[in-house]
mmCIF file of C-alpha atoms and ligand atoms in Angstrom:
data_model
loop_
_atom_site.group_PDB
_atom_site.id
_atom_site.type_symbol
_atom_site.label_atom_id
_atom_site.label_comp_id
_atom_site.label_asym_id
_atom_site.label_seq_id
_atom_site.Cartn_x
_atom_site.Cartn_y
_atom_site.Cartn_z
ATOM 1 C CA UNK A 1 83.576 28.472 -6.494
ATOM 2 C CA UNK A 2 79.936 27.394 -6.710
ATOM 3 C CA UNK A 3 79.076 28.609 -10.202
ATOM 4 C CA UNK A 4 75.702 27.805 -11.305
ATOM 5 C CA UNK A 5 75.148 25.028 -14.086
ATOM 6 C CA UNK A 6 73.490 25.926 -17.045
ATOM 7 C CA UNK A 7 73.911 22.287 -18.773
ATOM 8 C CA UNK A 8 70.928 20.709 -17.140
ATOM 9 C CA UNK A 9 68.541 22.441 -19.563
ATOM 10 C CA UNK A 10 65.308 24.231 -18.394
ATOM 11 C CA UNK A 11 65.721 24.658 -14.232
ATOM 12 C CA UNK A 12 63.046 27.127 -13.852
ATOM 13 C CA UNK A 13 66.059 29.787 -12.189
ATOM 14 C CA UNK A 14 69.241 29.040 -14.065
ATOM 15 C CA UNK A 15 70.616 32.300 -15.358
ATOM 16 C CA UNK A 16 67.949 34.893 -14.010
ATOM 17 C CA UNK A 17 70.959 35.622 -11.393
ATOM 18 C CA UNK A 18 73.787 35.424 -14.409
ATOM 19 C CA UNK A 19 75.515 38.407 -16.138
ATOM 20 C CA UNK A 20 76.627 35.798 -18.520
ATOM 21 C CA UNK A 21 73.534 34.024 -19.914
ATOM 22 C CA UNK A 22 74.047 30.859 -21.712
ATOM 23 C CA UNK A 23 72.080 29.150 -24.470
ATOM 24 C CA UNK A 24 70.624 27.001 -22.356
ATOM 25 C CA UNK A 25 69.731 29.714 -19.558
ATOM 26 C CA UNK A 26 67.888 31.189 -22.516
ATOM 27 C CA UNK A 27 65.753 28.989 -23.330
ATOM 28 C CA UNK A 28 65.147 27.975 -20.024
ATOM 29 C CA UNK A 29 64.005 31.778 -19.214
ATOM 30 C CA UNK A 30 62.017 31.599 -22.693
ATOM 31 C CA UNK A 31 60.368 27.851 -21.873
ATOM 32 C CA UNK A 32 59.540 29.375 -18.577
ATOM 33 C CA UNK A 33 57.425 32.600 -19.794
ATOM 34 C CA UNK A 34 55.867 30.383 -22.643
ATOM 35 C CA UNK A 35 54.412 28.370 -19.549
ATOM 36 C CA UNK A 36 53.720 31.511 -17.668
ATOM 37 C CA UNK A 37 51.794 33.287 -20.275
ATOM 38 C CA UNK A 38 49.499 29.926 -21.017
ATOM 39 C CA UNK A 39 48.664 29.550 -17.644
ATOM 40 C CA UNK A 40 48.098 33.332 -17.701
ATOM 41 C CA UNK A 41 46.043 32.721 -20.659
ATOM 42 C CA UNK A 42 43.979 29.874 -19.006
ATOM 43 C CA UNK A 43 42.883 31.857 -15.824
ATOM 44 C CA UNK A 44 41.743 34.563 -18.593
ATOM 45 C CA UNK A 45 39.292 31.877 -20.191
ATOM 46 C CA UNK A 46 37.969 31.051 -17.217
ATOM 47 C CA UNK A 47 37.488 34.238 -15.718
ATOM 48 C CA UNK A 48 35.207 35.044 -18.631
ATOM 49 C CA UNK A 49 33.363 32.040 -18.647
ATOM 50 C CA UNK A 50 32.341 33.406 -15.540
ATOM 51 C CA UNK A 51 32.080 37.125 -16.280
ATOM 52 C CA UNK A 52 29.774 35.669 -18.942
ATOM 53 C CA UNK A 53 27.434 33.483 -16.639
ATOM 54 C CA UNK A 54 27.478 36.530 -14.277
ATOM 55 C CA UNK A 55 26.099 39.033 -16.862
ATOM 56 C CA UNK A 56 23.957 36.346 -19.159
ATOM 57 C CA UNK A 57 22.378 36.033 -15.392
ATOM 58 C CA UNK A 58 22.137 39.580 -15.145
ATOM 59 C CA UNK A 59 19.408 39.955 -18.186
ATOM 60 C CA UNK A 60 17.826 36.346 -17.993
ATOM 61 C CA UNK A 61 17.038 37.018 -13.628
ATOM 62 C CA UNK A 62 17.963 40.282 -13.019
ATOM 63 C CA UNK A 63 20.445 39.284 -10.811
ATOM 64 C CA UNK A 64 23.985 39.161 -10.324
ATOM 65 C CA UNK A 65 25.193 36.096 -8.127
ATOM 66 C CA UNK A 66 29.066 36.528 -8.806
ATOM 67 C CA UNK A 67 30.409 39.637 -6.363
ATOM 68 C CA UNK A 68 33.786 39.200 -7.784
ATOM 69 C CA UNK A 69 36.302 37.225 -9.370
ATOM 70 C CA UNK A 70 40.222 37.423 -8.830
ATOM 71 C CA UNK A 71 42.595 35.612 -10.839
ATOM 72 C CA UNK A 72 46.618 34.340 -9.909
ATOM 73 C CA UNK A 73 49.009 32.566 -11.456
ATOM 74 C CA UNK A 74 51.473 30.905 -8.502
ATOM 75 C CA UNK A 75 54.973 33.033 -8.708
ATOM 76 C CA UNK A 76 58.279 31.108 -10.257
ATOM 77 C CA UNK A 77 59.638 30.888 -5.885
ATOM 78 C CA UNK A 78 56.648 29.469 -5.133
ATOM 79 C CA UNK A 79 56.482 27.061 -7.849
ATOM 80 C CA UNK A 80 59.674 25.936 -6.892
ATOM 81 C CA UNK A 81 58.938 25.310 -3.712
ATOM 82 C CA UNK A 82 56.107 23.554 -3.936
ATOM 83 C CA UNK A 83 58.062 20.885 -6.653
ATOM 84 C CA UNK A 84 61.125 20.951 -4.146
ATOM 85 C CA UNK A 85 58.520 19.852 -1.610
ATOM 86 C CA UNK A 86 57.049 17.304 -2.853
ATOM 87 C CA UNK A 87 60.060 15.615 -4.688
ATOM 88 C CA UNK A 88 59.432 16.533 -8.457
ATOM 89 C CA UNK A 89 61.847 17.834 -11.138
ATOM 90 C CA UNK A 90 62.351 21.744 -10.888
ATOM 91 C CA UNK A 91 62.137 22.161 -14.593
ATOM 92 C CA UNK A 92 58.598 24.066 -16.573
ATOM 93 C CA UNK A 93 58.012 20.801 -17.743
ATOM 94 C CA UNK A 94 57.540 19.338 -14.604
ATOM 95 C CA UNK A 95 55.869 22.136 -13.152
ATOM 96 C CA UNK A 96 53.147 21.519 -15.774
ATOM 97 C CA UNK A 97 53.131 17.630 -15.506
ATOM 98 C CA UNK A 98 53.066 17.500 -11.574
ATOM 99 C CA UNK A 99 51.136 21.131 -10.171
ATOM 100 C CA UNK A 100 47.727 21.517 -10.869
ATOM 101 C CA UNK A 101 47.107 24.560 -8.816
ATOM 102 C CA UNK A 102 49.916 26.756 -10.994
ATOM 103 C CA UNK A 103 46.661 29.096 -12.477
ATOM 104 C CA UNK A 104 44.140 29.850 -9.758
ATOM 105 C CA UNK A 105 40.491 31.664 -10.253
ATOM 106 C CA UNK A 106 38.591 32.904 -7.093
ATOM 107 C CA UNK A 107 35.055 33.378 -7.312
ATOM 108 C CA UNK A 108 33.470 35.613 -4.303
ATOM 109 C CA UNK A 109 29.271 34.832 -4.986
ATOM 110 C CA UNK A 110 26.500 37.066 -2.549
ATOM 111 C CA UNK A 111 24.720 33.975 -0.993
ATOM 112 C CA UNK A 112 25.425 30.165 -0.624
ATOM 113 C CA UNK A 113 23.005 29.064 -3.548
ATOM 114 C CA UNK A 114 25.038 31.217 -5.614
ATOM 115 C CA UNK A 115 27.942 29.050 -5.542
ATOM 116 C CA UNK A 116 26.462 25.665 -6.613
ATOM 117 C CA UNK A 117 24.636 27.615 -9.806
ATOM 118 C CA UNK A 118 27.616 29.128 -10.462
ATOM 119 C CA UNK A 119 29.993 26.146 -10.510
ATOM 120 C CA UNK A 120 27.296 23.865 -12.136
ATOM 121 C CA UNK A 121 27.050 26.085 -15.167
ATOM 122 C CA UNK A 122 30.968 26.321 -15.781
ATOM 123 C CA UNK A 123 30.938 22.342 -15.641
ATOM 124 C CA UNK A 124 28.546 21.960 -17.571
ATOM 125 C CA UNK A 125 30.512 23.651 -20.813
ATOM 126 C CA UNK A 126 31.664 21.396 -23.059
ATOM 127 C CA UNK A 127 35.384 22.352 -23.361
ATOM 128 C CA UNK A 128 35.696 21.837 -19.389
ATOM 129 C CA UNK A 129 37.065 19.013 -17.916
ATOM 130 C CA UNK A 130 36.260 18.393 -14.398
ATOM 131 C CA UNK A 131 39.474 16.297 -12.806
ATOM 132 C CA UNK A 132 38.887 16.783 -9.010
ATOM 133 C CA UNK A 133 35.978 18.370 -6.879
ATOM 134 C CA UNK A 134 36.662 19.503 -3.293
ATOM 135 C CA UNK A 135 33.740 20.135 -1.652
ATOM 136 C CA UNK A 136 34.735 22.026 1.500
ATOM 137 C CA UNK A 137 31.452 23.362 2.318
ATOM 138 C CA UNK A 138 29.850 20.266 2.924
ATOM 139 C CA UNK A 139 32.853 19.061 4.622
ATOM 140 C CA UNK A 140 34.964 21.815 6.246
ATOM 141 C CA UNK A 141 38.316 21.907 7.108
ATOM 142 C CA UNK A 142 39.389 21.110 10.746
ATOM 143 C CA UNK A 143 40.047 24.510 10.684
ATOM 144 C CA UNK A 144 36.707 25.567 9.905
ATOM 145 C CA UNK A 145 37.697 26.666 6.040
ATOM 146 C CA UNK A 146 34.579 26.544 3.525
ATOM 147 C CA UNK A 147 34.883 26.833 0.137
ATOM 148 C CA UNK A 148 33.880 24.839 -3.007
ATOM 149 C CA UNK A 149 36.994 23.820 -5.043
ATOM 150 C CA UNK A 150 37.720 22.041 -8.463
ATOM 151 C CA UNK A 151 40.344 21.478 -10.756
ATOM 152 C CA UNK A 152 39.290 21.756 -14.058
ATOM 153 C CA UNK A 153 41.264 21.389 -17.455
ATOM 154 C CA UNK A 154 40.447 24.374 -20.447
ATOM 155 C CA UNK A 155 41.817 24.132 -23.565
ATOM 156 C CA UNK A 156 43.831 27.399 -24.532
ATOM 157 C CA UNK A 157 44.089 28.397 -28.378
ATOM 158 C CA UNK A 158 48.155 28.958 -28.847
ATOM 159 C CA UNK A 159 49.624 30.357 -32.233
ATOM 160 C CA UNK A 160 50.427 26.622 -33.431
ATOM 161 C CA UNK A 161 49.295 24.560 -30.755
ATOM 162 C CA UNK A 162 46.206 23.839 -28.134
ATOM 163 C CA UNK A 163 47.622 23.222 -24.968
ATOM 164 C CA UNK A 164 45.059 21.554 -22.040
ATOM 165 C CA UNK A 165 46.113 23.582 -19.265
ATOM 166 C CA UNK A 166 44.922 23.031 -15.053
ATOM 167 C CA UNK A 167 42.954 25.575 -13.199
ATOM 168 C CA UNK A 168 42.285 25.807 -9.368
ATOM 169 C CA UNK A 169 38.830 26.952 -8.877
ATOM 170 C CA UNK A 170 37.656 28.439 -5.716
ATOM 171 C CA UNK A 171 34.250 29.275 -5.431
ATOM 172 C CA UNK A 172 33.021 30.905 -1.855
ATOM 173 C CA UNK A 173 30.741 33.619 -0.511
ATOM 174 C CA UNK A 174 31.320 37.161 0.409
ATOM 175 C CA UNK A 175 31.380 35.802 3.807
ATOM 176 C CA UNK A 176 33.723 32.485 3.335
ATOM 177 C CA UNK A 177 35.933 35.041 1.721
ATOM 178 C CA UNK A 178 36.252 36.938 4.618
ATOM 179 C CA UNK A 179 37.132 34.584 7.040
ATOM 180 C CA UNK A 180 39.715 33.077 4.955
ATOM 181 C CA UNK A 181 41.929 36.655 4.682
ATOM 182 C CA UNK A 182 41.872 36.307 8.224
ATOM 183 C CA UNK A 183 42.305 33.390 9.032
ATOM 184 C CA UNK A 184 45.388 33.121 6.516
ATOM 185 C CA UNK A 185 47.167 36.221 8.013
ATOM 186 C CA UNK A 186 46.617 35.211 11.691
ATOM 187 C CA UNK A 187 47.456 31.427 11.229
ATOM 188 C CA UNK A 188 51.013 33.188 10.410
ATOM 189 C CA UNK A 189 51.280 34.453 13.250
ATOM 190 C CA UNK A 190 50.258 31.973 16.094
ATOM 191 C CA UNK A 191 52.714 31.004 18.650
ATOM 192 C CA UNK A 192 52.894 27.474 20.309
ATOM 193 C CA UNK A 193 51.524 28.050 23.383
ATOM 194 C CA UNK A 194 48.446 29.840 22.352
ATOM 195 C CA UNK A 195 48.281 27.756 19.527
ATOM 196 C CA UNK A 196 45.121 25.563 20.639
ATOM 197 C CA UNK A 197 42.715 28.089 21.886
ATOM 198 C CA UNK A 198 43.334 30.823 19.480
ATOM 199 C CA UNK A 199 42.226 28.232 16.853
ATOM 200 C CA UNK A 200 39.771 26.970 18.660
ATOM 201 C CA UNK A 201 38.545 30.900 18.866
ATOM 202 C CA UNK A 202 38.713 30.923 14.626
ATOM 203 C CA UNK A 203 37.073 27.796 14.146
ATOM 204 C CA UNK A 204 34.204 28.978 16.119
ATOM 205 C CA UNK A 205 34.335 32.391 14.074
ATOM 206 C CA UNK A 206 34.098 29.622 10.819
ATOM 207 C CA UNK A 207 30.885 28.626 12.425
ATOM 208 C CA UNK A 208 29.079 31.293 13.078
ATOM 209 C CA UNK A 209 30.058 33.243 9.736
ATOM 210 C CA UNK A 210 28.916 29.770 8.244
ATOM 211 C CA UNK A 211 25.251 30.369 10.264
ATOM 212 C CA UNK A 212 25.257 33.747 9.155
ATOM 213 C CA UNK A 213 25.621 32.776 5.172
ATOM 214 C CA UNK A 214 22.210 30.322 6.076
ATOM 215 C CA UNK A 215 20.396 33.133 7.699
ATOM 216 C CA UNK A 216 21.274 35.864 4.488
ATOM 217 C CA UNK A 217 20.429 33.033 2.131
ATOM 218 C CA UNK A 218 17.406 32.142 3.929
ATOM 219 C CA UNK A 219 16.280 36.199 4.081
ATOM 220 C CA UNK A 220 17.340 36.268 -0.060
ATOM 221 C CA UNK A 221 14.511 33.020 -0.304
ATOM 222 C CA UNK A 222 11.803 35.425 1.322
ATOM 223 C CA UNK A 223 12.214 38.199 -0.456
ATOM 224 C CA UNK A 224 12.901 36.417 -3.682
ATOM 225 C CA UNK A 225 10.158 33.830 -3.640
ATOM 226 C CA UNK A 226 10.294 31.789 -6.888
ATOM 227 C CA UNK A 227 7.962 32.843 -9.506
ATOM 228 C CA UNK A 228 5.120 30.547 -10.976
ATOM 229 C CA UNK A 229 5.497 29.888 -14.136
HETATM 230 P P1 LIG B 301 47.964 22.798 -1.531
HETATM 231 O O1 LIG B 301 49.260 22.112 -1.662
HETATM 232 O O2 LIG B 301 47.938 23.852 -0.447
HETATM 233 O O3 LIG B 301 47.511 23.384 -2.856
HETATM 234 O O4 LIG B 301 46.933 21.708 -1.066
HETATM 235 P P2 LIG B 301 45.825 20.933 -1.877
HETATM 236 O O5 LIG B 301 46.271 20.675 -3.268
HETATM 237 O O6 LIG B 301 45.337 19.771 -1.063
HETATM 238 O O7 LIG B 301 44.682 21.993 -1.993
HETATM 239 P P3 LIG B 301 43.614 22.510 -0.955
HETATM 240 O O8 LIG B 301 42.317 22.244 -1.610
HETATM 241 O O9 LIG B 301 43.800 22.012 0.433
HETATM 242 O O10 LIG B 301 43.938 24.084 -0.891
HETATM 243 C C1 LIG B 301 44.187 24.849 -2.010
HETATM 244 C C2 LIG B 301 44.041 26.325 -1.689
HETATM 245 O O11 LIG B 301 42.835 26.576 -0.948
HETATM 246 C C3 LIG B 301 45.117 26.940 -0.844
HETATM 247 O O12 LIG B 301 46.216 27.323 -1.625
HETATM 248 C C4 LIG B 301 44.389 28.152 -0.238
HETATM 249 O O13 LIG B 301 44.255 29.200 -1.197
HETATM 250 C C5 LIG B 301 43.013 27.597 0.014
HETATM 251 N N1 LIG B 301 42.939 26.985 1.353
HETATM 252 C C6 LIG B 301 42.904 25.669 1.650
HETATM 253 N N2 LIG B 301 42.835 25.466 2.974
HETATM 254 C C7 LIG B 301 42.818 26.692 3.547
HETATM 255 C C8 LIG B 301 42.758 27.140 4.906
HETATM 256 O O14 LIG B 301 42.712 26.373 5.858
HETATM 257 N N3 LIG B 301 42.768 28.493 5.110
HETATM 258 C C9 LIG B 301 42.790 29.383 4.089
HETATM 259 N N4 LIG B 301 42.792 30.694 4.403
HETATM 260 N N5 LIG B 301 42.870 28.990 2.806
HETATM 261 C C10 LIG B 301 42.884 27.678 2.530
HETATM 262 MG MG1 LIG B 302 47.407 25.091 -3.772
#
């Protein structure tokens, strides 16, 4: 019989499936929460940095740039599939070593503009580390996605420890946000033969939602023409 090992130590699944759960199984379960509450605890300091800039913002130019912000922290399958992928260990340890993308932050910002002041104000705070910049608005997917990502590293304040922990940043418009749903739940879906022109069809969609973002931002500029000092 095929009886799951528990002497390996810390495989991110041994024993969740066990009616008989080993030492080991235990402290793999416990090693795993530990890791799931920092990075828990990470996309909580970042989502108030941003909370903060949003309302700080609020009273210094009456605005608000950020329309929302959404938070995720990848699920244990999804973890593991990603490590299985790509060859690595499936043990927390590894996880944390090798993914960078296990806590996630979304920011959904009004107009374009709103993104880069945004984005330049979280990396410009001294406790965050900037370790890789995508800039897919400038340069858009072949598939037509926009978005402005980063990974960052925040220190998180444990009981007896500081742990640096990795955050996936997303920053987008209203707009960008949109077309992403979309294009995520119908990319699921498309067969072979239609394959070409239906994403030819979404690509264009990417385009024009992009020329709409221009022509909002450049109606916001009109209306909001900056003061003299
Ligand atoms: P991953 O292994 O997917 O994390 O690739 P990566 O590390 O090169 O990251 P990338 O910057 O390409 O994408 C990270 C995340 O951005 C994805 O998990 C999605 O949330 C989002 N994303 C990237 N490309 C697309 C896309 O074409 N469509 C949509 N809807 N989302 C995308
Ligand atoms: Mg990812």
């Amino acid at each position: 019989m095929n009886t799951p090992s528990y002497t390996k130590t810390s495989y991110l699944f041994d024993g969740i499936t066990s009616s008989v759960v080993s030492e080991e199984a235990m402290r793999s379960i416990r090693s795993f929460i530990a890791t799931e509450n920092l990075y828990l605890s990470a996309t909580r300091e970042i989502a108030t940095k941003f909370e903060n800039l949003n309302n700080d913002l609020k009273y210094s130019s009456e605005r608000n740039p950020i329309h929302q912000i959404q938070t995720r922290v990848k699920t244990p399958m999804s973890i593991f599939k990603k490590l299985e992928r790509r060859g690595f260990e499936l043990t927390s340890e590894s996880a944390r070593k090798n993914l960078t993308d296990i806590a996630g932050v979304r920011v959904i910002c009004s107009y374009l503009n709103d993104i880069y002041l945004i984005s330049d104000m979280l990396l410009s705070q001294t406790d965050i580390t900037l370790v890789r910049t995508s800039d897919y608005i400038k340069n858009p997917k072949p598939n037509g996605y926009r978005s402005l990502h980063h990974i960052v590293t925040v220190p998180v304040f444990l009981s007896k420890s500081v742990e640096t922990v990795h955050v996936e940043i997303q920053i987008r418009t209203i707009a960008m946000d949109f077309w992403a749903t979309l294009e995520h739940q119908l990319s699921y879906k498309l067969a072979d033969r239609e394959t070409m022109s239906i994403a030819n069809n979404i690509k264009a969609c990417a385009e024009e939602i992009a020329d709409i973002d221009m022509r909002m931002q450049n109606l916001y500029n009109i209306i909001n023409p900056p003061s003299n000092p």
